[in-house]
Backbone as CSV, one residue per row, in Angstrom:
resi,resn,N_x,N_y,N_z,CA_x,CA_y,CA_z,C_x,C_y,C_z
1,PHE,-12.833,14.155,4.440,-14.088,13.577,3.977,-14.141,12.088,4.286
2,VAL,-13.052,11.388,4.038,-13.020,9.943,4.262,-13.292,9.620,5.733
3,MET,-12.676,10.356,6.638,-12.889,10.102,8.057,-14.300,10.488,8.490
4,ASP,-14.823,11.590,7.972,-16.185,12.008,8.300,-17.212,10.964,7.867
5,VAL,-17.069,10.499,6.633,-18.026,9.541,6.108,-17.858,8.182,6.798
6,GLY,-16.625,7.831,7.159,-16.402,6.584,7.882,-17.105,6.564,9.220
7,ARG,-16.978,7.663,9.962,-17.656,7.760,11.265,-19.173,7.661,11.091
8,ALA,-19.707,8.383,10.127,-21.158,8.392,9.926,-21.675,7.012,9.501
9,LEU,-20.972,6.369,8.584,-21.393,5.036,8.156,-21.393,4.063,9.331
10,HIS,-20.382,4.171,10.171,-20.284,3.301,11.337,-21.445,3.562,12.288
11,GLU,-21.717,4.827,12.577,-22.772,5.183,13.525,-24.150,4.721,13.072
12,TYR,-24.389,4.687,11.772,-25.719,4.347,11.275,-25.859,2.893,10.852
13,GLY,-24.862,2.069,11.209,-25.038,0.641,11.080,-24.550,-0.017,9.812
14,ALA,-23.669,0.631,9.062,-23.106,-0.034,7.875,-22.270,-1.220,8.347
15,PRO,-22.386,-2.368,7.684,-21.564,-3.512,8.092,-20.079,-3.227,7.868
16,SER,-19.241,-3.818,8.690,-17.790,-3.558,8.656,-17.191,-3.757,7.273
17,PHE,-17.495,-4.875,6.642,-16.884,-5.155,5.342,-17.280,-4.113,4.308
18,ARG,-18.523,-3.633,4.363,-18.989,-2.634,3.405,-18.348,-1.286,3.705
19,LEU,-18.274,-0.909,4.961,-17.663,0.355,5.361,-16.201,0.404,4.913
20,GLU,-15.461,-0.649,5.197,-14.052,-0.695,4.804,-13.901,-0.637,3.284
21,GLU,-14.775,-1.331,2.569,-14.715,-1.334,1.100,-14.981,0.062,0.531
22,TRP,-15.991,0.752,1.056,-16.305,2.100,0.567,-15.131,3.042,0.796
23,LEU,-14.539,2.962,1.983,-13.425,3.861,2.289,-12.209,3.558,1.410
24,GLU,-11.943,2.285,1.148,-10.837,1.926,0.256,-11.069,2.454,-1.158
25,LEU,-12.303,2.380,-1.639,-12.627,2.916,-2.965,-12.419,4.427,-3.009
26,LEU,-12.811,5.105,-1.940,-12.646,6.563,-1.899,-11.183,6.980,-1.947
27,VAL,-10.346,6.371,-1.091,-8.940,6.797,-1.094,-8.264,6.445,-2.412
28,ALA,-8.639,5.333,-3.019,-8.081,4.976,-4.330,-8.498,6.000,-5.379
29,LYS,-9.733,6.466,-5.303,-10.232,7.483,-6.231,-9.438,8.777,-6.090
30,PHE,-9.017,9.106,-4.864,-8.239,10.314,-4.618,-6.748,10.093,-4.871
31,GLY,-6.380,8.897,-5.345,-4.989,8.616,-5.664,-4.119,8.392,-4.438
32,GLN,-4.729,7.979,-3.348,-3.995,7.751,-2.105,-4.023,6.271,-1.737
33,GLU,-3.209,5.906,-0.772,-3.252,4.564,-0.206,-3.890,4.664,1.166
34,GLY,-4.691,3.683,1.501,-5.322,3.687,2.810,-5.710,2.296,3.250
35,ASN,-5.665,2.097,4.540,-6.107,0.849,5.146,-7.076,1.191,6.262
36,PHE,-8.090,0.335,6.407,-9.153,0.610,7.358,-9.498,-0.651,8.119
37,PHE,-9.810,-0.477,9.387,-10.200,-1.598,10.226,-11.298,-1.117,11.155
38,CYS,-12.406,-1.824,11.137,-13.587,-1.411,11.881,-13.883,-2.407,12.995
39,THR,-14.149,-1.916,14.198,-14.605,-2.726,15.329,-15.946,-2.145,15.779
40,PRO,-16.643,-2.793,16.692,-17.933,-2.236,17.123,-17.863,-0.833,17.729
41,THR,-16.717,-0.441,18.270,-16.639,0.873,18.907,-15.535,1.767,18.359
42,ALA,-14.883,1.349,17.275,-13.779,2.154,16.758,-13.573,1.910,15.274
43,LEU,-12.976,2.914,14.654,-12.562,2.807,13.260,-11.104,3.248,13.199
44,PHE,-10.232,2.338,12.741,-8.820,2.641,12.572,-8.602,3.018,11.115
45,VAL,-7.928,4.156,10.914,-7.706,4.681,9.575,-6.214,4.924,9.409
46,ALA,-5.614,4.353,8.349,-4.190,4.550,8.082,-4.038,5.027,6.649
47,PHE,-3.447,6.212,6.468,-3.223,6.783,5.148,-1.738,6.736,4.818
48,GLY,-1.431,6.464,3.558,-0.056,6.498,3.090,0.479,5.116,2.781
49,PRO,1.696,5.089,2.186,2.307,3.804,1.836,2.783,3.063,3.092
50,GLN,2.871,1.758,2.964,3.325,0.916,4.070,4.656,1.415,4.608
51,GLY,4.773,1.529,5.906,6.010,1.994,6.532,6.021,3.488,6.802
52,ARG,5.208,4.235,6.088,5.130,5.682,6.304,3.685,6.120,6.509
53,GLN,2.889,5.225,7.040,1.467,5.523,7.222,1.242,6.472,8.391
54,ARG,0.189,7.228,8.244,-0.297,8.085,9.318,-1.613,7.468,9.767
55,THR,-1.648,7.053,11.024,-2.793,6.298,11.523,-3.591,7.131,12.517
56,SER,-4.911,7.008,12.412,-5.816,7.676,13.350,-6.821,6.671,13.879
57,LEU,-7.276,6.933,15.074,-8.315,6.126,15.699,-9.542,7.001,15.868
58,ILE,-10.664,6.527,15.377,-11.922,7.246,15.549,-12.786,6.416,16.487
59,ARG,-13.042,6.932,17.688,-13.925,6.241,18.627,-15.359,6.502,18.203
60,VAL,-16.152,5.455,18.182,-17.532,5.572,17.727,-18.442,4.933,18.756
61,VAL,-19.509,5.649,19.102,-20.538,5.080,19.959,-21.528,4.381,19.033
62,PRO,-21.640,3.068,19.154,-22.551,2.365,18.248,-23.972,2.904,18.384
63,GLY,-24.595,3.124,17.270,-25.963,3.608,17.268,-26.895,2.580,16.661
64,GLU,-28.095,3.015,16.406,-29.075,2.144,15.767,-28.834,2.122,14.269
65,VAL,-29.259,1.059,13.627,-29.231,1.041,12.172,-30.253,2.067,11.698
66,ASN,-29.817,2.971,10.843,-30.694,4.014,10.323,-30.594,3.966,8.794
67,LEU,-31.535,3.244,8.195,-31.484,3.038,6.751,-31.637,4.332,5.968
68,ARG,-32.465,5.246,6.459,-32.642,6.521,5.766,-31.321,7.280,5.667
69,LYS,-30.610,7.359,6.784,-29.346,8.090,6.772,-28.284,7.345,5.976
70,LEU,-28.312,6.007,5.982,-27.372,5.248,5.152,-27.609,5.515,3.670
71,VAL,-28.871,5.627,3.275,-29.182,5.944,1.870,-28.680,7.345,1.530
72,GLU,-28.909,8.302,2.427,-28.441,9.671,2.178,-26.914,9.726,2.101
73,LEU,-26.240,8.977,2.973,-24.777,8.924,2.926,-24.300,8.295,1.622
74,ASP,-25.005,7.274,1.153,-24.658,6.640,-0.117,-24.762,7.642,-1.266
75,LEU,-25.782,8.490,-1.218,-25.930,9.512,-2.254,-24.763,10.509,-2.226
76,VAL,-24.343,10.886,-1.025,-23.203,11.798,-0.886,-21.927,11.117,-1.378
77,LEU,-21.727,9.855,-0.980,-20.551,9.113,-1.443,-20.489,9.070,-2.966
78,ASN,-21.607,8.758,-3.581,-21.649,8.694,-5.049,-21.390,10.054,-5.675
79,ALA,-21.960,11.104,-5.072,-21.759,12.449,-5.615,-20.285,12.833,-5.576
80,VAL,-19.599,12.501,-4.476,-18.165,12.798,-4.382,-17.382,11.886,-5.322
81,PHE,-17.725,10.607,-5.333,-16.997,9.639,-6.153,-17.062,9.985,-7.640
82,TYR,-18.217,10.481,-8.091,-18.381,10.815,-9.512,-18.194,12.311,-9.792
83,ASP,-17.521,13.018,-8.880,-17.118,14.414,-9.050,-18.288,15.373,-9.255
84,LYS,-19.432,15.071,-8.691,-20.566,16.000,-8.757,-20.453,17.065,-7.674
85,ILE,-19.799,16.703,-6.558,-19.497,17.668,-5.499,-18.071,17.396,-5.027
86,THR,-17.479,18.374,-4.362,-16.113,18.221,-3.855,-16.143,17.465,-2.526
87,PRO,-15.003,16.918,-2.112,-14.964,16.283,-0.791,-15.330,17.245,0.344
88,LEU,-14.952,18.522,0.205,-15.308,19.509,1.222,-16.831,19.681,1.296
89,GLU,-17.479,19.766,0.136,-18.945,19.842,0.114,-19.548,18.544,0.652
90,GLY,-18.910,17.423,0.352,-19.371,16.142,0.876,-19.316,16.103,2.392
91,SER,-18.234,16.636,2.977,-18.125,16.688,4.437,-19.228,17.533,5.047
92,ALA,-19.558,18.636,4.392,-20.656,19.481,4.884,-21.989,18.734,4.833
93,GLU,-22.205,17.956,3.768,-23.436,17.161,3.654,-23.488,16.081,4.734
94,VAL,-22.348,15.446,4.986,-22.290,14.413,6.036,-22.621,15.039,7.384
95,ALA,-22.069,16.219,7.668,-22.360,16.908,8.931,-23.852,17.235,9.037
96,ARG,-24.461,17.645,7.926,-25.895,17.950,7.928,-26.705,16.686,8.232
97,ILE,-26.337,15.582,7.612,-27.046,14.319,7.833,-26.895,13.878,9.290
98,ARG,-25.698,13.972,9.823,-25.460,13.560,11.213,-26.178,14.458,12.207
99,GLY,-26.348,15.731,11.860,-26.970,16.674,12.785,-28.488,16.628,12.822
100,ARG,-29.083,16.011,11.830,-30.542,15.984,11.745,-31.121,14.940,12.690
101,LYS,-32.160,15.306,13.372,-32.858,14.395,14.286,-33.720,13.428,13.493
102,SER,-34.104,12.351,14.155,-34.962,11.347,13.536,-36.322,11.944,13.203
103,ARG,-36.865,11.539,12.058,-38.176,12.032,11.643,-39.311,11.128,12.106
104,ILE,-38.986,10.026,12.733,-40.012,9.078,13.147,-40.673,9.598,14.419
105,PRO,-41.988,9.832,14.375,-42.690,10.299,15.581,-42.584,9.265,16.703
106,ARG,-42.511,9.744,17.927,-42.356,8.846,19.074,-43.469,7.809,19.147
107,GLY,-44.694,8.229,18.954,-45.821,7.301,19.030,-45.745,6.216,17.978
108,LEU,-45.340,6.584,16.785,-45.237,5.609,15.706,-44.148,4.584,16.009
109,SER,-43.044,5.025,16.551,-41.966,4.113,16.923,-42.452,3.100,17.948
110,MET,-43.193,3.563,18.939,-43.719,2.680,19.976,-44.671,1.647,19.369
111,VAL,-45.564,2.090,18.488,-46.517,1.183,17.842,-45.774,0.165,16.970
112,CYS,-44.740,0.607,16.269,-43.970,-0.314,15.417,-43.263,-1.385,16.237
113,HIS,-42.732,-1.017,17.399,-42.129,-2.024,18.281,-43.181,-3.065,18.662
114,GLY,-44.381,-2.592,19.018,-45.455,-3.503,19.393,-45.871,-4.414,18.253
115,LEU,-46.022,-3.844,17.064,-46.412,-4.647,15.897,-45.347,-5.684,15.541
116,ALA,-44.095,-5.298,15.620,-43.021,-6.243,15.310,-43.040,-7.417,16.278
117,CYS,-43.244,-7.129,17.555,-43.275,-8.214,18.550,-44.513,-9.086,18.378
118,ALA,-45.651,-8.468,18.066,-46.875,-9.243,17.847,-46.717,-10.155,16.630
119,CYS,-46.129,-9.642,15.568,-45.892,-10.456,14.361,-44.923,-11.592,14.655
120,ALA,-43.893,-11.322,15.434,-42.927,-12.367,15.791,-43.612,-13.457,16.601
121,ALA,-44.513,-13.064,17.513,-45.238,-14.054,18.318,-46.059,-14.972,17.423
122,ARG,-46.720,-14.402,16.424,-47.510,-15.232,15.505,-46.601,-16.118,14.660
123,PHE,-45.494,-15.572,14.214,-44.543,-16.330,13.401,-44.048,-17.569,14.157
124,PHE,-43.840,-17.413,15.468,-43.352,-18.526,16.280,-44.477,-19.405,16.812
125,GLY,-45.667,-19.249,16.256,-46.769,-20.158,16.580,-47.658,-19.715,17.720
126,GLY,-47.575,-18.472,18.116,-48.402,-17.986,19.211,-49.847,-17.785,18.797
127,GLY,-50.715,-17.940,19.769,-52.133,-17.694,19.557,-52.488,-16.265,19.941
128,PRO,-53.778,-15.969,20.035,-54.222,-14.600,20.347,-53.637,-14.041,21.639
129,ARG,-53.538,-14.860,22.674,-52.995,-14.366,23.950,-51.520,-13.980,23.817
130,GLU,-50.747,-14.852,23.193,-49.320,-14.564,23.023,-49.105,-13.338,22.140
131,ILE,-49.927,-13.217,21.108,-49.807,-12.063,20.212,-50.120,-10.770,20.956
132,LEU,-51.192,-10.780,21.735,-51.591,-9.587,22.486,-50.529,-9.206,23.523
133,VAL,-50.069,-10.180,24.289,-49.070,-9.904,25.326,-47.755,-9.450,24.685
134,SER,-47.332,-10.122,23.609,-46.095,-9.727,22.931,-46.194,-8.309,22.389
135,GLY,-47.336,-7.964,21.807,-47.531,-6.608,21.293,-47.446,-5.562,22.386
136,ALA,-48.085,-5.851,23.524,-48.059,-4.897,24.645,-46.644,-4.736,25.195
137,ILE,-45.947,-5.854,25.352,-44.565,-5.776,25.852,-43.680,-5.052,24.834
138,GLY,-43.908,-5.301,23.559,-43.150,-4.608,22.518,-43.352,-3.104,22.572
139,MET,-44.587,-2.675,22.815,-44.845,-1.230,22.931,-44.111,-0.658,24.137
140,PHE,-44.112,-1.397,25.238,-43.373,-0.955,26.423,-41.887,-0.833,26.103
141,ILE,-41.336,-1.826,25.389,-39.921,-1.794,25.005,-39.656,-0.599,24.087
142,GLY,-40.623,-0.252,23.226,-40.488,0.920,22.366,-40.347,2.205,23.163
143,VAL,-41.158,2.333,24.225,-41.053,3.501,25.111,-39.698,3.489,25.813
144,LEU,-39.311,2.321,26.306,-38.029,2.183,26.987,-36.870,2.553,26.059
145,ALA,-36.956,2.148,24.789,-35.907,2.469,23.817,-35.752,3.978,23.671
146,ARG,-36.861,4.682,23.560,-36.790,6.153,23.433,-36.163,6.782,24.659
147,LEU,-36.570,6.315,25.837,-36.053,6.897,27.074,-34.565,6.611,27.256
148,MET,-34.169,5.370,27.017,-32.775,4.998,27.255,-31.842,5.530,26.171
149,ASN,-32.295,5.588,24.938,-31.430,6.064,23.853,-31.212,7.567,23.912
150,ALA,-31.996,8.265,24.711,-31.808,9.706,24.880,-30.532,9.990,25.678
151,ARG,-30.067,9.010,26.446,-28.849,9.175,27.242,-27.830,8.142,26.802
152,THR,-26.668,8.594,26.379,-25.637,7.710,25.852,-25.247,6.626,26.849
153,SER,-25.110,6.977,28.119,-24.677,5.995,29.120,-25.706,4.885,29.277
154,MET,-26.976,5.196,29.140,-28.017,4.183,29.280,-28.232,3.408,27.985
155,ALA,-27.968,4.026,26.852,-28.170,3.361,25.562,-27.293,2.126,25.431
156,ARG,-26.159,2.130,26.080,-25.228,1.003,25.989,-25.764,-0.263,26.644
157,VAL,-26.689,-0.119,27.570,-27.229,-1.293,28.265,-28.687,-1.559,27.890
158,PHE,-29.160,-0.919,26.822,-30.566,-1.077,26.449,-30.959,-2.532,26.216
159,GLU,-30.207,-3.265,25.402,-30.590,-4.630,25.041,-30.733,-5.542,26.248
160,PRO,-29.737,-5.605,27.154,-29.931,-6.500,28.302,-31.054,-6.052,29.229
161,VAL,-31.205,-4.747,29.419,-32.285,-4.252,30.269,-33.647,-4.569,29.637
162,ALA,-33.773,-4.361,28.332,-35.031,-4.661,27.648,-35.349,-6.147,27.723
163,ALA,-34.332,-7.006,27.538,-34.550,-8.457,27.622,-35.005,-8.866,29.014
164,MET,-34.373,-8.310,30.026,-34.736,-8.642,31.407,-36.158,-8.189,31.716
165,LEU,-36.477,-6.935,31.381,-37.817,-6.422,31.666,-38.882,-7.156,30.855
166,GLY,-38.579,-7.494,29.605,-39.523,-8.257,28.792,-39.811,-9.613,29.402
167,THR,-38.777,-10.267,29.910,-38.945,-11.574,30.554,-39.793,-11.453,31.813
168,ILE,-39.505,-10.458,32.620,-40.292,-10.245,33.841,-41.749,-9.963,33.486
169,LEU,-41.968,-9.090,32.509,-43.339,-8.728,32.133,-44.140,-9.903,31.589
170,VAL,-43.503,-10.792,30.834,-44.246,-11.933,30.301,-44.666,-12.880,31.430
171,HIS,-43.836,-13.008,32.446,-44.208,-13.865,33.572,-45.269,-13.208,34.441
172,VAL,-45.228,-11.895,34.561,-46.288,-11.175,35.270,-47.594,-11.301,34.487
173,ALA,-47.535,-11.143,33.175,-48.733,-11.258,32.329,-49.355,-12.643,32.448
174,ARG,-48.522,-13.645,32.607,-49.022,-15.027,32.723,-49.955,-15.176,33.927
175,THR,-49.674,-14.452,35.013,-50.537,-14.551,36.191,-51.909,-13.928,35.934
176,PHE,-51.986,-12.948,35.034,-53.259,-12.289,34.744,-53.994,-12.921,33.562
177,VAL,-53.263,-13.358,32.564,-53.858,-13.886,31.339,-54.182,-15.365,31.470
178,GLY,-53.439,-16.057,32.277,-53.650,-17.493,32.442,-52.731,-18.275,31.527
179,ASP,-53.302,-19.239,30.804,-52.520,-20.132,29.951,-51.816,-19.319,28.854
180,LEU,-50.510,-19.187,29.007,-49.714,-18.372,28.098,-48.387,-19.077,27.873
181,ASP,-48.012,-19.265,26.635,-46.736,-19.905,26.325,-45.635,-18.861,26.439
182,THR,-44.940,-18.869,27.562,-43.917,-17.843,27.821,-42.672,-18.022,26.954
183,SER,-42.493,-19.205,26.364,-41.327,-19.398,25.502,-41.439,-18.581,24.222
184,ILE,-42.658,-18.268,23.823,-42.876,-17.432,22.622,-42.587,-15.993,22.967
């Protein structure tokens, strides 16, 4: 259960210090000793007393922060911690949470990317042109996120590719829109 929940917490964006703290609380609750170390792509787990530890490495592909799944995992953690369900039942719940696809419709995700970028443009002092262009580029990035995150190999380079394409698009937009503050 500890390893299952550790992997899931890591995949859904729990911060390292919080992930390690939760796992330490769990093993202490089970009357065991454990040490944990989290990196962006791995979770090291060591069970047992110093000198006789059994260590495992869990490779993790970093994913997006998923607050819904983090809340569901927190509920499972609490249920196991307070003996409402067994660790075996907890592992089954974690597997169910990990296996479920995102409930966010593709179109809504794209619109949210656009709205976030448009709001950021206004926050940084942009006028109507910057807001409109930022929103459009944000929607494009939203589509790109869906396409690239569907393939693990491409998901790893999403951020630099999105930054590059966003930069190119803002300079292309400047030729059509005219006076546009590209720094925004």
